[in-house]
Amino acid sequence: MGKLTALHVSRATKRGLLGDGGGLYLKVTETGTKSWVFRFRENGRLRHHGLGSAETLSLAEAREKALLCRKMRLEGIDPIEAKKRRQATARLKAARSITFAECAEAYIEAHRAGWKNPKHALQWPSTLSTYVYPVFGPVSVADVDRTLVLQVLEPIWNDKTETATRLRGRIEKILDWARVRGYREGENPALWKGNLSLVLPAPGALKKVKHRPALPHTDMPDFWKKLDRVGGVAALALRFDILTVARPGETRGATWDEIDLDAALWTVPEERMKGGKEHRVPLSPQAVAVLTEAAKLRKDKLIFPGLKKTDTPLSDTSLTKVLRDLGEGDITVHGFRSTFRDWAADCTDVAREVAEACLAHTQENKAEQAYWRSDMIEKWRVLIEDWARFCTGKAPG
């Protein structure tokens, strides 16, 4: 012990190890760089534990560090592994300030270039912002646990199963990424097998969503000929609903003050819209003609009032009865929206975003959001007028 002196340390230039005793060595490299090393055996294997640069640590300081290492060896502790644990703890402590949302954004950015489908880069932040961030977006990624994950998934697992299963997979990938980066430890709380599978029902076992039966678009012109011969408020409402591709409830609740005949525009206020946003519907000449007929029967503010009370909208069953009377009881009023969507996809070259905007579907990406601006209304008008001509047999299928 204590074989070296400060003079030995300063004059050492030859490559190799100079022993001070007690496992402490001065390591000199070919370039003359000097550092302190503590050597010990673990399970018969010789190990070298770096203590620091000789330019930073004096001989006395290096001996103090070596003494601490020898004390650890007396307790059966490996100094190298102990250092790794200290570093991991320090990294984890630093990671406490990194939120799940920050990790999610970093994950998306890191993988964006590798996603062949550009939709992924849009759907990931969209679903995370809608469902995850309100629950644990600002929470430290190290603190995200099974309870928080279930708070996100359980409310939508049965009704929006496909969205929920994709969301679970995205959360799992982000948490795995955070673990590899050293931001969290332990089991991934979003794992399915042996974890969430014990709490949530298997997606395949859930009742499938039953889509509302729709009229094939190829049958629409013939169907319209039959519908056009039916009189009454309910038949008028059904024709207006088909021509505007609105939801039945929006049509039945339509009021005259929502209509601008000069601009051929129907503005449905946000409180009557499923998505909670105002929706502007261009009116084709055929739709205006329906309103002209309805105006002859006008009694109050409602365009299509109930048969018994003029201040109450038509019931949904009134429109369904028209279909039954026409021998089309196997389709639904709401299904005509699907008929329009299929027609737009099969018979036109219109952009998908325009058709989705006509249907007032929730905008999934920025491209679709652009079509909701007021200066895009004419794009919708062209499509709506083509649809009206197709329905009424004025245009080829």
Short mmCIF file of N, CA, C and O in Angstrom, two decimals, residues 224 239-240 243-244 283-293 384-395:
data_model
loop_
_atom_site.label_atom_id
_atom_site.label_comp_id
_atom_site.label_asym_id
_atom_site.label_seq_id
_atom_site.Cartn_x
_atom_site.Cartn_y
_atom_site.Cartn_z
N TRP A 224 -85.82 6.88 -56.74
CA TRP A 224 -86.28 8.27 -56.72
C TRP A 224 -87.58 8.44 -57.50
O TRP A 224 -88.46 9.22 -57.10
N ARG A 239 -86.93 13.35 -49.25
CA ARG A 239 -86.26 13.80 -50.47
C ARG A 239 -85.20 14.84 -50.13
O ARG A 239 -84.08 14.81 -50.67
N PHE A 240 -85.54 15.77 -49.26
CA PHE A 240 -84.58 16.81 -48.85
C PHE A 240 -83.38 16.19 -48.15
O PHE A 240 -82.23 16.58 -48.38
N LEU A 243 -81.10 14.52 -50.77
CA LEU A 243 -80.41 15.49 -51.63
C LEU A 243 -79.31 16.24 -50.90
O LEU A 243 -78.32 16.65 -51.50
N THR A 244 -79.47 16.46 -49.60
CA THR A 244 -78.47 17.21 -48.82
C THR A 244 -77.51 16.30 -48.07
O THR A 244 -76.58 16.79 -47.43
N LEU A 283 -77.30 23.99 -51.43
CA LEU A 283 -78.59 23.46 -51.87
C LEU A 283 -78.62 23.39 -53.39
O LEU A 283 -78.43 24.39 -54.08
N SER A 284 -78.86 22.20 -53.90
CA SER A 284 -79.00 22.00 -55.34
C SER A 284 -80.35 22.58 -55.78
O SER A 284 -81.26 22.78 -54.94
N PRO A 285 -80.53 22.83 -57.07
CA PRO A 285 -81.85 23.28 -57.54
C PRO A 285 -82.97 22.31 -57.15
O PRO A 285 -84.09 22.73 -56.85
N GLN A 286 -82.66 21.02 -57.14
CA GLN A 286 -83.67 20.02 -56.76
C GLN A 286 -84.06 20.17 -55.29
O GLN A 286 -85.22 20.01 -54.92
N ALA A 287 -83.05 20.46 -54.42
CA ALA A 287 -83.34 20.66 -52.99
C ALA A 287 -84.16 21.93 -52.79
O ALA A 287 -85.08 21.98 -51.95
N VAL A 288 -83.84 22.99 -53.56
CA VAL A 288 -84.62 24.23 -53.47
C VAL A 288 -86.06 23.98 -53.91
O VAL A 288 -87.01 24.52 -53.33
N ALA A 289 -86.24 23.12 -54.92
CA ALA A 289 -87.59 22.80 -55.39
C ALA A 289 -88.39 22.11 -54.29
O ALA A 289 -89.60 22.35 -54.13
N VAL A 290 -87.72 21.24 -53.51
CA VAL A 290 -88.39 20.58 -52.38
C VAL A 290 -88.83 21.62 -51.36
O VAL A 290 -89.96 21.57 -50.83
N LEU A 291 -87.97 22.60 -51.09
CA LEU A 291 -88.30 23.65 -50.13
C LEU A 291 -89.47 24.49 -50.63
O LEU A 291 -90.32 24.94 -49.84
N THR A 292 -89.52 24.70 -51.93
CA THR A 292 -90.63 25.47 -52.51
C THR A 292 -91.95 24.76 -52.27
O THR A 292 -92.98 25.39 -51.94
N GLU A 293 -91.94 23.44 -52.41
CA GLU A 293 -93.15 22.66 -52.13
C GLU A 293 -93.50 22.72 -50.65
O GLU A 293 -94.67 22.86 -50.26
N ILE A 384 -72.62 18.16 -54.67
CA ILE A 384 -74.02 18.02 -54.26
C ILE A 384 -74.96 18.13 -55.46
O ILE A 384 -75.95 17.40 -55.57
N GLU A 385 -74.64 19.05 -56.38
CA GLU A 385 -75.50 19.21 -57.55
C GLU A 385 -75.37 18.00 -58.49
O GLU A 385 -76.37 17.57 -59.09
N ASP A 386 -74.17 17.43 -58.59
CA ASP A 386 -74.00 16.21 -59.39
C ASP A 386 -74.81 15.07 -58.78
O ASP A 386 -75.43 14.26 -59.49
N TRP A 387 -74.78 15.00 -57.46
CA TRP A 387 -75.53 13.96 -56.75
C TRP A 387 -77.03 14.11 -56.99
O TRP A 387 -77.73 13.12 -57.25
N ALA A 388 -77.52 15.34 -56.94
CA ALA A 388 -78.95 15.57 -57.14
C ALA A 388 -79.35 15.18 -58.56
O ALA A 388 -80.42 14.58 -58.78
N ARG A 389 -78.50 15.51 -59.53
CA ARG A 389 -78.82 15.14 -60.92
C ARG A 389 -78.81 13.62 -61.09
O ARG A 389 -79.64 13.05 -61.80
N PHE A 390 -77.88 12.96 -60.40
CA PHE A 390 -77.83 11.50 -60.48
C PHE A 390 -79.09 10.88 -59.87
O PHE A 390 -79.73 9.99 -60.44
N CYS A 391 -79.48 11.36 -58.69
CA CYS A 391 -80.64 10.82 -57.99
C CYS A 391 -81.91 10.95 -58.83
O CYS A 391 -82.72 10.03 -58.91
N THR A 392 -82.06 12.13 -59.43
CA THR A 392 -83.30 12.41 -60.16
C THR A 392 -83.25 11.96 -61.61
O THR A 392 -84.16 12.28 -62.40
N GLY A 393 -82.19 11.24 -61.98
CA GLY A 393 -82.11 10.68 -63.34
C GLY A 393 -81.72 11.68 -64.39
O GLY A 393 -81.93 11.46 -65.59
N LYS A 394 -81.13 12.82 -63.98
CA LYS A 394 -80.74 13.85 -64.94
C LYS A 394 -79.29 13.70 -65.39
O LYS A 394 -78.80 14.47 -66.19
N ALA A 395 -78.58 12.71 -64.83
CA ALA A 395 -77.17 12.51 -65.18
C ALA A 395 -76.89 11.03 -65.26
O ALA A 395 -77.55 10.23 -64.58
#
